[in-house]
XYZ file of C-alpha atoms in Angstrom:
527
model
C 0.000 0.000 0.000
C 1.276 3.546 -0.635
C 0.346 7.035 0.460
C -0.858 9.662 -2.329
C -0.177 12.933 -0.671
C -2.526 16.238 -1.765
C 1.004 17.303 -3.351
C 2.940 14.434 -4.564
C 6.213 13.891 -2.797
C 7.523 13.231 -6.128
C 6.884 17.021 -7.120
C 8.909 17.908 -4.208
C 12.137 15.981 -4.215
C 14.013 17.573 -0.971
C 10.924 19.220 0.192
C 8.860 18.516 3.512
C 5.747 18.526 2.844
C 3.709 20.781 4.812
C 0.809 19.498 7.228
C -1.308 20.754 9.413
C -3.172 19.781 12.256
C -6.639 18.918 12.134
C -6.378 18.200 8.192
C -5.406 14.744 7.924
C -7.363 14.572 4.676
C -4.058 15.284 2.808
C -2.692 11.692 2.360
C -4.846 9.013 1.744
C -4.098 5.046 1.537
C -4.203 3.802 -2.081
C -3.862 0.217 -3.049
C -2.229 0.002 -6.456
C -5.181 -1.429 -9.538
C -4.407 -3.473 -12.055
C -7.003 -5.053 -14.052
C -7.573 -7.538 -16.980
C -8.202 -6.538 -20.295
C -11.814 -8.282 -20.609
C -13.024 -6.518 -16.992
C -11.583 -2.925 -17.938
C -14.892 -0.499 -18.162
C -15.042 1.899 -20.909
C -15.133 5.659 -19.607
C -17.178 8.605 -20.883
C -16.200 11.968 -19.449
C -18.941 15.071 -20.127
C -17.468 18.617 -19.533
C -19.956 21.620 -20.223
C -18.745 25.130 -20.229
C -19.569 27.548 -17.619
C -22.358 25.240 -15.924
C -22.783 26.394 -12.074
C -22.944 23.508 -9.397
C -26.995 24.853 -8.640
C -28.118 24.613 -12.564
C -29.746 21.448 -12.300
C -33.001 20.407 -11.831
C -32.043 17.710 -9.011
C -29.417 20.694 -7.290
C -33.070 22.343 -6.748
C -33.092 24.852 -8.907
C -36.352 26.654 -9.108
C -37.066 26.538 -13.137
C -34.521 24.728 -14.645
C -35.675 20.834 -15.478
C -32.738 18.105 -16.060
C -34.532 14.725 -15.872
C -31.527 13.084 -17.745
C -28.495 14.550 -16.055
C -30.560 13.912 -12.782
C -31.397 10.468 -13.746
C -27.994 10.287 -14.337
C -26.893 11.143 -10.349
C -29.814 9.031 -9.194
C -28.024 5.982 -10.925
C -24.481 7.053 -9.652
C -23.228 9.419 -7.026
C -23.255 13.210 -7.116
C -20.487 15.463 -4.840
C -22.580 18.580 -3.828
C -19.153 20.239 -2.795
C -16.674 19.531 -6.231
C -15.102 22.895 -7.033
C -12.257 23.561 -9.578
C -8.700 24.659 -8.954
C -9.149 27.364 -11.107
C -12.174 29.007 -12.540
C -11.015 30.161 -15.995
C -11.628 27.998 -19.032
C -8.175 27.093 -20.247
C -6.380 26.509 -17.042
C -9.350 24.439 -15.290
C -9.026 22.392 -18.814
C -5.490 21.527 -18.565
C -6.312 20.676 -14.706
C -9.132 18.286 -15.148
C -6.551 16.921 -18.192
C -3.163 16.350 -16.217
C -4.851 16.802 -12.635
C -2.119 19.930 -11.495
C -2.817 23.366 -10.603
C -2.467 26.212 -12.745
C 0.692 27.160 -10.600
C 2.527 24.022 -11.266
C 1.343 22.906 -15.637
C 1.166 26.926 -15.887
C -0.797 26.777 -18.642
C -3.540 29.449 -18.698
C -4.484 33.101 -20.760
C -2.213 34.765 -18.408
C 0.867 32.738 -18.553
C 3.510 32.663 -21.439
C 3.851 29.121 -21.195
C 2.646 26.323 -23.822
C 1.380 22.685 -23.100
C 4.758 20.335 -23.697
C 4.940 16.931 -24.916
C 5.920 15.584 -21.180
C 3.046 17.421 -19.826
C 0.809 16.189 -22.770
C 2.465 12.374 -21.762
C 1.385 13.009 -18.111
C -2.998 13.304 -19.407
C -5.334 10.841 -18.607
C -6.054 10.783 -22.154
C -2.267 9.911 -23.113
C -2.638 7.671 -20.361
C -4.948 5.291 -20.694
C -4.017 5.485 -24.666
C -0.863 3.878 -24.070
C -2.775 1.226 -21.725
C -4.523 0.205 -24.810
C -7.913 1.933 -24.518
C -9.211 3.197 -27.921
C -9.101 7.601 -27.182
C -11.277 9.708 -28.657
C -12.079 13.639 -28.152
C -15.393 15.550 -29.124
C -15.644 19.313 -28.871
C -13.633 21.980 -27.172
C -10.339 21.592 -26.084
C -9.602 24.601 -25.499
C -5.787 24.626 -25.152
C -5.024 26.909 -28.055
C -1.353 27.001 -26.633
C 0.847 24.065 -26.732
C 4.324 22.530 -27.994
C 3.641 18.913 -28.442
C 4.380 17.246 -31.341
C 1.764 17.181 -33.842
C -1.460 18.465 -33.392
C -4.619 17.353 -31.085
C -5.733 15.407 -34.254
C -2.584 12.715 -33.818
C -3.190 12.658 -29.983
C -6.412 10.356 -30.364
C -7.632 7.565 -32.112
C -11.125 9.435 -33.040
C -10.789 13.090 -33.000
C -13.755 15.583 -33.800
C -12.787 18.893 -31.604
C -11.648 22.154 -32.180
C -9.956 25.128 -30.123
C -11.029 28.554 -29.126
C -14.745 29.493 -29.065
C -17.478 27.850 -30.920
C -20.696 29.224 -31.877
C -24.402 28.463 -31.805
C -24.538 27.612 -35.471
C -21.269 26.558 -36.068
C -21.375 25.002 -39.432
C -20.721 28.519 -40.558
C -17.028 29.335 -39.674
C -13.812 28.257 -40.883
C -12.196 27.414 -37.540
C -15.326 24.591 -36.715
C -14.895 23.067 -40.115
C -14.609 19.995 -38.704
C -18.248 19.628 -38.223
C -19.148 21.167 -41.978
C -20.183 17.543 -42.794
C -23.028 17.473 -39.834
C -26.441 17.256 -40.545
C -27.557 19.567 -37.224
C -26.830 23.314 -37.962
C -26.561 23.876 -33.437
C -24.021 22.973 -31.524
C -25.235 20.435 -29.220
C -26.679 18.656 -31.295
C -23.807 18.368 -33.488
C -21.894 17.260 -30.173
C -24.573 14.242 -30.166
C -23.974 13.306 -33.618
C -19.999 13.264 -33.070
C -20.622 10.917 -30.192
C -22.784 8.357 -32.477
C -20.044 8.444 -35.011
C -17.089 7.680 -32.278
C -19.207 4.852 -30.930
C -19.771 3.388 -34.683
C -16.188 3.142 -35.104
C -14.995 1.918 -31.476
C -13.543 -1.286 -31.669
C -15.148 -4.109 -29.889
C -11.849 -6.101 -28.958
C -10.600 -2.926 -26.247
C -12.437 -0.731 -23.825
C -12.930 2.941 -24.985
C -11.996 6.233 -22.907
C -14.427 9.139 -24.625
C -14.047 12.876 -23.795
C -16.643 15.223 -24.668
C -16.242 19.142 -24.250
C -19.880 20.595 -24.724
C -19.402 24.491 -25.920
C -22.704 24.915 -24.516
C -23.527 27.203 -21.785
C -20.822 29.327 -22.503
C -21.494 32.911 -23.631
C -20.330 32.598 -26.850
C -22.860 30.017 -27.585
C -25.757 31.743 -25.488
C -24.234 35.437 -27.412
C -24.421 34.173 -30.889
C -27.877 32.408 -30.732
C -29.721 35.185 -33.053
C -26.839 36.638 -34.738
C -24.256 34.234 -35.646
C -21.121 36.703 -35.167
C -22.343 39.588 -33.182
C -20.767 41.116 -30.430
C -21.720 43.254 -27.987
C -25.197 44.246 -25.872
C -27.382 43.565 -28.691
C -26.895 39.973 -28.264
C -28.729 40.312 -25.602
C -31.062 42.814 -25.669
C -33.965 40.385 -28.178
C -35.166 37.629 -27.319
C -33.430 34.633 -29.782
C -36.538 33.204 -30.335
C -37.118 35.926 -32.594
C -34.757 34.314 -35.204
C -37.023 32.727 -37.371
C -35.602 28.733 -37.003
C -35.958 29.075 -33.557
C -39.683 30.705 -33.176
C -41.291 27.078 -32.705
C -38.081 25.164 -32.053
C -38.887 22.718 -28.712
C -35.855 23.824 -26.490
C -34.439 26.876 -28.329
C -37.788 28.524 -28.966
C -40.275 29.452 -25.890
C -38.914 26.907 -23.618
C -39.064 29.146 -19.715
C -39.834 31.687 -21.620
C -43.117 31.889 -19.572
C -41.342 31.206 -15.962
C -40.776 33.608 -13.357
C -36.720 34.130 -13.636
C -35.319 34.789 -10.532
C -32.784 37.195 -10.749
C -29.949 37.917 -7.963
C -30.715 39.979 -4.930
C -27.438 41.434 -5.323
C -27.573 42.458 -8.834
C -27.820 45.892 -8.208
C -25.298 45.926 -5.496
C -22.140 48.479 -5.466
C -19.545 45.939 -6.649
C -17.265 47.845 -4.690
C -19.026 46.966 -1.550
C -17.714 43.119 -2.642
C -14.653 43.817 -3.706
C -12.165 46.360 -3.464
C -12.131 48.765 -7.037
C -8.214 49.245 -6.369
C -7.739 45.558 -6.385
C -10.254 44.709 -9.269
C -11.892 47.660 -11.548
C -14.671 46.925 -12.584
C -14.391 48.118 -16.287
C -12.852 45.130 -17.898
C -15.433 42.876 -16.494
C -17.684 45.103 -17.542
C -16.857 45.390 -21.162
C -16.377 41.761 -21.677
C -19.732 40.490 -19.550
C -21.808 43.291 -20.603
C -25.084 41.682 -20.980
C -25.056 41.174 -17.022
C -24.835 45.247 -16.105
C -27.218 46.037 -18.844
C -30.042 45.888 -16.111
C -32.784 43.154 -15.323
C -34.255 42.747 -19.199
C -30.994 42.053 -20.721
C -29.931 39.895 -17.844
C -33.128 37.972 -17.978
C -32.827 37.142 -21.533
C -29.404 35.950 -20.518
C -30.699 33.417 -18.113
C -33.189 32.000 -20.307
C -30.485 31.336 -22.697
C -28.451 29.972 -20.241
C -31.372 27.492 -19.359
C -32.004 26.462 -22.520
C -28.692 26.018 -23.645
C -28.461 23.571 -20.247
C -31.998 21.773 -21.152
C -30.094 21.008 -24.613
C -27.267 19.825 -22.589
C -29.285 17.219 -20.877
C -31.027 16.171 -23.980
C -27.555 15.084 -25.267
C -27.203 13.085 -22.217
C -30.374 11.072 -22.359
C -29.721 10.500 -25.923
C -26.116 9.171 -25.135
C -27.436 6.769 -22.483
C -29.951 6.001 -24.835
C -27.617 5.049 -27.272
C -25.256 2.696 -24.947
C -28.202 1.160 -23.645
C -28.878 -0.094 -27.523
C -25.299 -0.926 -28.671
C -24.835 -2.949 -25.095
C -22.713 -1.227 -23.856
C -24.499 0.706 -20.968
C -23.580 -2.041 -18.201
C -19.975 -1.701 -18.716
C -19.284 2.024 -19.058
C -19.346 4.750 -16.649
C -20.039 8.399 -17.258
C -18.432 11.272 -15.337
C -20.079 14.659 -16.086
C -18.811 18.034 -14.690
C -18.151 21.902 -16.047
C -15.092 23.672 -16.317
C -15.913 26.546 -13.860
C -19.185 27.949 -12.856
C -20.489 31.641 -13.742
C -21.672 35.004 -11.736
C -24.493 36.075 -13.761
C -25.247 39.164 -12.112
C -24.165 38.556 -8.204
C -22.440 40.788 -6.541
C -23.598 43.348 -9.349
C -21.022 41.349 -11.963
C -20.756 38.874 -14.545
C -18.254 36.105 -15.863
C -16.228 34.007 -14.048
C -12.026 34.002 -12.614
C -13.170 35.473 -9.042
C -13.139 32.555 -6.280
C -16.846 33.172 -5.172
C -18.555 29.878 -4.943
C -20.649 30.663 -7.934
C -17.911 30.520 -10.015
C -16.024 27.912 -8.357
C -18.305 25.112 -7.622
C -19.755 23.007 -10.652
C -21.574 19.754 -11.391
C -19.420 16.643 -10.655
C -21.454 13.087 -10.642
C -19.929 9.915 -11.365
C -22.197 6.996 -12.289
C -21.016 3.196 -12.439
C -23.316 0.747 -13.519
C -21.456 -1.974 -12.085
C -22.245 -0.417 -8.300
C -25.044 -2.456 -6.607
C -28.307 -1.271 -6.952
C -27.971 -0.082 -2.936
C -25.393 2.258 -3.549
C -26.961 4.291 -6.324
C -28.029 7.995 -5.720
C -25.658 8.686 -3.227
C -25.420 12.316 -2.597
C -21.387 12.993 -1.245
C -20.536 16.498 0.635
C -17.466 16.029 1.098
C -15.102 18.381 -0.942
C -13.740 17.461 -4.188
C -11.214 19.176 -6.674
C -11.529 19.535 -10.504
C -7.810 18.190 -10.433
C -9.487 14.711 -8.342
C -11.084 13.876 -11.923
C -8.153 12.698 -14.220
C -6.633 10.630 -10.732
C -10.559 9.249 -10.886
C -10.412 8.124 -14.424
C -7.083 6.647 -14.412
C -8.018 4.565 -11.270
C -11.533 3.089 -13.011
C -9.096 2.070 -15.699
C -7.061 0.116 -13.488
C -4.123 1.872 -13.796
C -2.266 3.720 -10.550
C -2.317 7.143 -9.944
C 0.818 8.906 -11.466
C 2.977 10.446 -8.791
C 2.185 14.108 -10.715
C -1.191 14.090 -10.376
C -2.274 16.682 -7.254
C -5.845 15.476 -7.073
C -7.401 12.366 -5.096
C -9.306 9.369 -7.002
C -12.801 9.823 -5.818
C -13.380 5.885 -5.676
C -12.628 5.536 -2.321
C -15.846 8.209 -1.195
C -18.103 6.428 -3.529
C -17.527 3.235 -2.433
C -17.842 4.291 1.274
C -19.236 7.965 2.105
C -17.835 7.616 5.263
C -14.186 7.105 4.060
C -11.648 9.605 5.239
C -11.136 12.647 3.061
C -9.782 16.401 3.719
C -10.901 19.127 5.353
C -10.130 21.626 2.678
C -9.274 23.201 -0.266
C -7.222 25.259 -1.690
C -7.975 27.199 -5.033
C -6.495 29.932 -7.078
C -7.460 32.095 -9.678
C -4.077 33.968 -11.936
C -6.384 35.668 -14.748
C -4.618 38.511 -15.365
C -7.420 39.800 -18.340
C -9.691 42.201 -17.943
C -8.322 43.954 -14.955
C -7.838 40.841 -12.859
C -5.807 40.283 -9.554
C -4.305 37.363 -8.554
C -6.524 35.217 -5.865
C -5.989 32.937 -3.605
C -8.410 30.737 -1.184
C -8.764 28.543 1.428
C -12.221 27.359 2.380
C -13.402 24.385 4.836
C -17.107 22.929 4.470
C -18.135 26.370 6.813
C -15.700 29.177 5.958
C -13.921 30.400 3.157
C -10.734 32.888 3.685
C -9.675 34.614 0.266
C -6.729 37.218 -0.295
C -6.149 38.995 -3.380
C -2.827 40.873 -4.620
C -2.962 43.594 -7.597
C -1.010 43.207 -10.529
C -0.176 45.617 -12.786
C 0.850 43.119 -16.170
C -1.603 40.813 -18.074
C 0.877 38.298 -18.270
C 2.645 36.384 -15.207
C 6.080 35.094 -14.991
C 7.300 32.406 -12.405
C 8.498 34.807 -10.264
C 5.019 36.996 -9.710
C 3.503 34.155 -9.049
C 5.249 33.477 -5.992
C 3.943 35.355 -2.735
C 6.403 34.996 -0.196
C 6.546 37.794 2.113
C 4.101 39.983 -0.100
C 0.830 41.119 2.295
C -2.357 40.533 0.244
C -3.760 43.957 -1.064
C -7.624 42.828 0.107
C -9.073 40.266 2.175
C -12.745 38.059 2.545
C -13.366 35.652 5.461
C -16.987 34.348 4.927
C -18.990 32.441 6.951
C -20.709 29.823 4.763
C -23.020 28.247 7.390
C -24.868 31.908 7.736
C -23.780 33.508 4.959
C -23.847 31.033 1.840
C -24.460 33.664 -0.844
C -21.138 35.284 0.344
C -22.306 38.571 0.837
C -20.938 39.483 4.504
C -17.129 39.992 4.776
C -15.998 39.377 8.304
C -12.758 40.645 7.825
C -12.534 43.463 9.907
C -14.403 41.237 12.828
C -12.265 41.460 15.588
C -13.893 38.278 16.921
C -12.516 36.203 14.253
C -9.060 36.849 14.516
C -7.878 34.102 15.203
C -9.398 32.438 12.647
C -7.969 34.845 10.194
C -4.247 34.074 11.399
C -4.681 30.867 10.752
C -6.549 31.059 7.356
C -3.698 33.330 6.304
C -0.930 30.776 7.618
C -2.381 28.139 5.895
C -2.822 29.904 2.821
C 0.767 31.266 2.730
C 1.384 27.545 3.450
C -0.655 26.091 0.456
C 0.915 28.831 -1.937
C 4.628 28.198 -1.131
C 4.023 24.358 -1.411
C 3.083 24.970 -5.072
C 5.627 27.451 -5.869
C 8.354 24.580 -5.183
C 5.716 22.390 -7.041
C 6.261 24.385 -10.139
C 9.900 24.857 -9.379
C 10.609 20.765 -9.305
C 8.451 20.413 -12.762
C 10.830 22.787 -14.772
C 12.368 19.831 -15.798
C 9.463 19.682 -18.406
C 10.568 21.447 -21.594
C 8.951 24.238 -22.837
């Protein structure tokens, strides 16, 4: 039996880890898998884009209806607490790939780094390729930066992606040509057809590892729903079901249309009562995420979109179980679904994603396996889970170990027993230099969260800025998620917590310099 440590000792040859007391969640006994060939599941992994942990129907959500997605939990086990590392699209996709923080693969907008061939070696995908499994990759990847050799099309045995943005109709630009040949004209749909086509051609002899990165709710899909290409408020500002093939379409067309939308209390808050305007001005997130400070109208339409957009999502899921269930193939492949970050759509008075706010950090994460017993279905897990847990998840259910540079835990152990030990917290980081952006930091427990910020005055971050050692954080939160869950009260300036804050701030100087030396002991990767 050997330990797997929340950083890897083999990240930090010469270094002591760091513990702390009352946090013994940060090693955890794992017995090395192996597996035959004939017993190996297949694996199906469903990212969306921008989906918030609360936008599903069995999350409680007061309009939106999943019945697939929650049929989906029902059969397997949802975590109610699964946050990512990072809350920006590229870096939390390079996490849930290689299962590292954006501090350590330092891959993200920000950084001037590119994915490398060792760090491409290190994926799940790469992986459980070499194992044997037959890899295959539908929709976004959204790397857009890397140095490996080849492209993404030679890195899997079925590929039918693309990079950067897609678009609701997407058989009309030149950088989706890959799905010219489809016979939907939206985007989700299209995403359903690639899946058919990679199941058609999956051979029967090895088990199959499937990735699909839904474009859909992103903005970019919700933005470009009536006018293909346009930018801007006017997105926004009529309803899409005005264009005429989506007047009397079933999802896209009047779907909640005719619900009462329940818009944020905070909305119309002073985002400087939030968040510090020397830290984080508020006009790049303004300009960017304008559709959510264009006042309740706009920001309605915006939600509806968002719904729909979500209600197509889960269509795509029933129609994939659907479709395993006919080929035979549903009893011996598990589906993990989750989203790359979640979304403020109007909290706090702002929009978009990269701050460390729970609405942006916490996101769908279910994992069903048909082969659990009937009496272990549904289980609903609190305990909290990491974006970065995963990759160390799929690479266990395929019987292989858990590479030494993988950060994040395999979740197996919590759904085969609930009650299994686990940690106590998290640590998460945000280094989304765009649009005005600080750098962020946080440390948050199942009933606080402590978060620090520190200005920057560059859009792009070198090794050294990342590192925090002896710099005092330019603004401060300590919230108190058992009575304050929308995050709305900062207790920072409570004397009475104190002592709490000293130790937040330890252990988040603590966290931080562990993955400095982290990145430090992977520049052996080359660039």
């Amino acid at each position: 039996m050997r330990f797997t440590c929340f950083f890897s000792v083999y990240l930090f040859a010469g270094f002591a880890l760091l513990f702390f007391s009352g946090s013994p969640a940060f090693c955890q006994a794992q017995t090395p898998s192996s597996a035959p060939e004939a017993s190996r599941p297949n694996i199906i992994f469903l990212l969306t884009d921008d989906q918030r942990a609360d936008a599903l129907g069995i999350a409680g959500h007061p309009v939106l209806e999943t019945p697939h997605i929650d049929r989906l939990a029902r059969d397997g086990a949802r975590f109610t607490e699964a946050h990512v590392v990072a809350p920006v699209c590229m870096p939390s996709r390079v996490s849930f790939m290689n299962g590292q923080y954006e501090r350590v693969h330092q891959i993200g907008f920000s950084s001037p780094n590119v994915l490398s061939e060792t760090q491409w070696n290190q994926t799940y995908s790469a992986l459980l390729r070499k194992a044997g499994y037959h890899v295959g990759f539908v929709g976004k990847i959204g790397l857009q930066q890397y140095s490996f050799r080849g492209s993404p099309l030679e890195k899997f045995d079925f590929w039918r992606g693309h990079d950067d943005w897609a678009r609701f109709w997407p058989r009309e630009f030149d950088h989706l040509a890959i799905y010219h040949d489809s016979e939907g004209e939206i985007v989700t749909p299209i995403m359903s057809e690639s899946i058919e086509r990679f199941l058609d051609q999956a051979p029967a002899d090895r088990p199959f590892m499937l990735s699909v990165s839904f474009s859909a709710p992103h903005g970019s899909i919700s933005g470009t729903m009536l006018y293909p290409d346009e930018q801007g408020l006017n997105r926004m500002f009529t309803p899409a079901n005005t264009h005429p093939e989506l007047a009397d379409h079933p999802v896209y067309g009047s779907l909640y249309r005719d619900r009462g939308i329940v818009l944020p209390a905070s909305r119309g808050d002073d985002t400087a009562q939030h968040i510090s305007l020397d830290v984080h001005p508020r006009e790049g997130r303004m300009t960017t995420y304008s559709y959510s400070y264009a006042g309740d109208d706009v920001l309605r339409e915006y939600h509806i979109r968002y719904y729909q957009l979500i209600h197509g999502l889960d269509i795509a899921v029933g129609k994939l179980r659907e479709s395993l269930e006919r080929r035979g193939l549903a009893d011996n492949t598990i589906i993990i679904f989750s989203s790359d970050h979640g979304l403020l759509m109007g909290e706090y008075s702002m929009g978009g994603k990269s701050l460390l706010y729970d609405v942006a950090t916490r996101v769908p994460l279910i994992v069903y396996d048909p082969r659990t017993p009937a009496g272990g279905r549904g289980a609903t897990i609190d305990e909290l889970a990491l974006s970065i847990d995963v990759p160390a998840t799929i690479v266990s259910y395929a019987g292989l170990d858990v590479p030494q540079t993988m950060q994040g835990r395999s979740l197996r152990p919590l759904i085969e027993d609930p009650e299994a030990a686990w940690r106590d917290e998290i640590f998460l980081e945000s280094l989304f230099l765009l649009r005005t952006g600080p750098f962020i930091e946080a440390v948050r427990t199942k009933d606080w969260k402590y978060v620090r910020y520190f200005r920057s005055d560059t859009s792009q971050y070198t090794a050294e800025d990342v590192d925090f050692e002896g710099r005092a954080p330019d603004f401060e939160q300590l919230f108190d998620l058992v009575n304050d869950s929308a995050e709305e009260r900062n207790l920072i300036e409570d004397a009475s917590q104190a002592a709490r804050i000293a130790s937040f701030r330890e252990r988040s100087k603590q966290y931080s310099a562990e993955l400095v030396q982290a990145r430090k002991d992977m520049k052996k990767y080359p660039r």
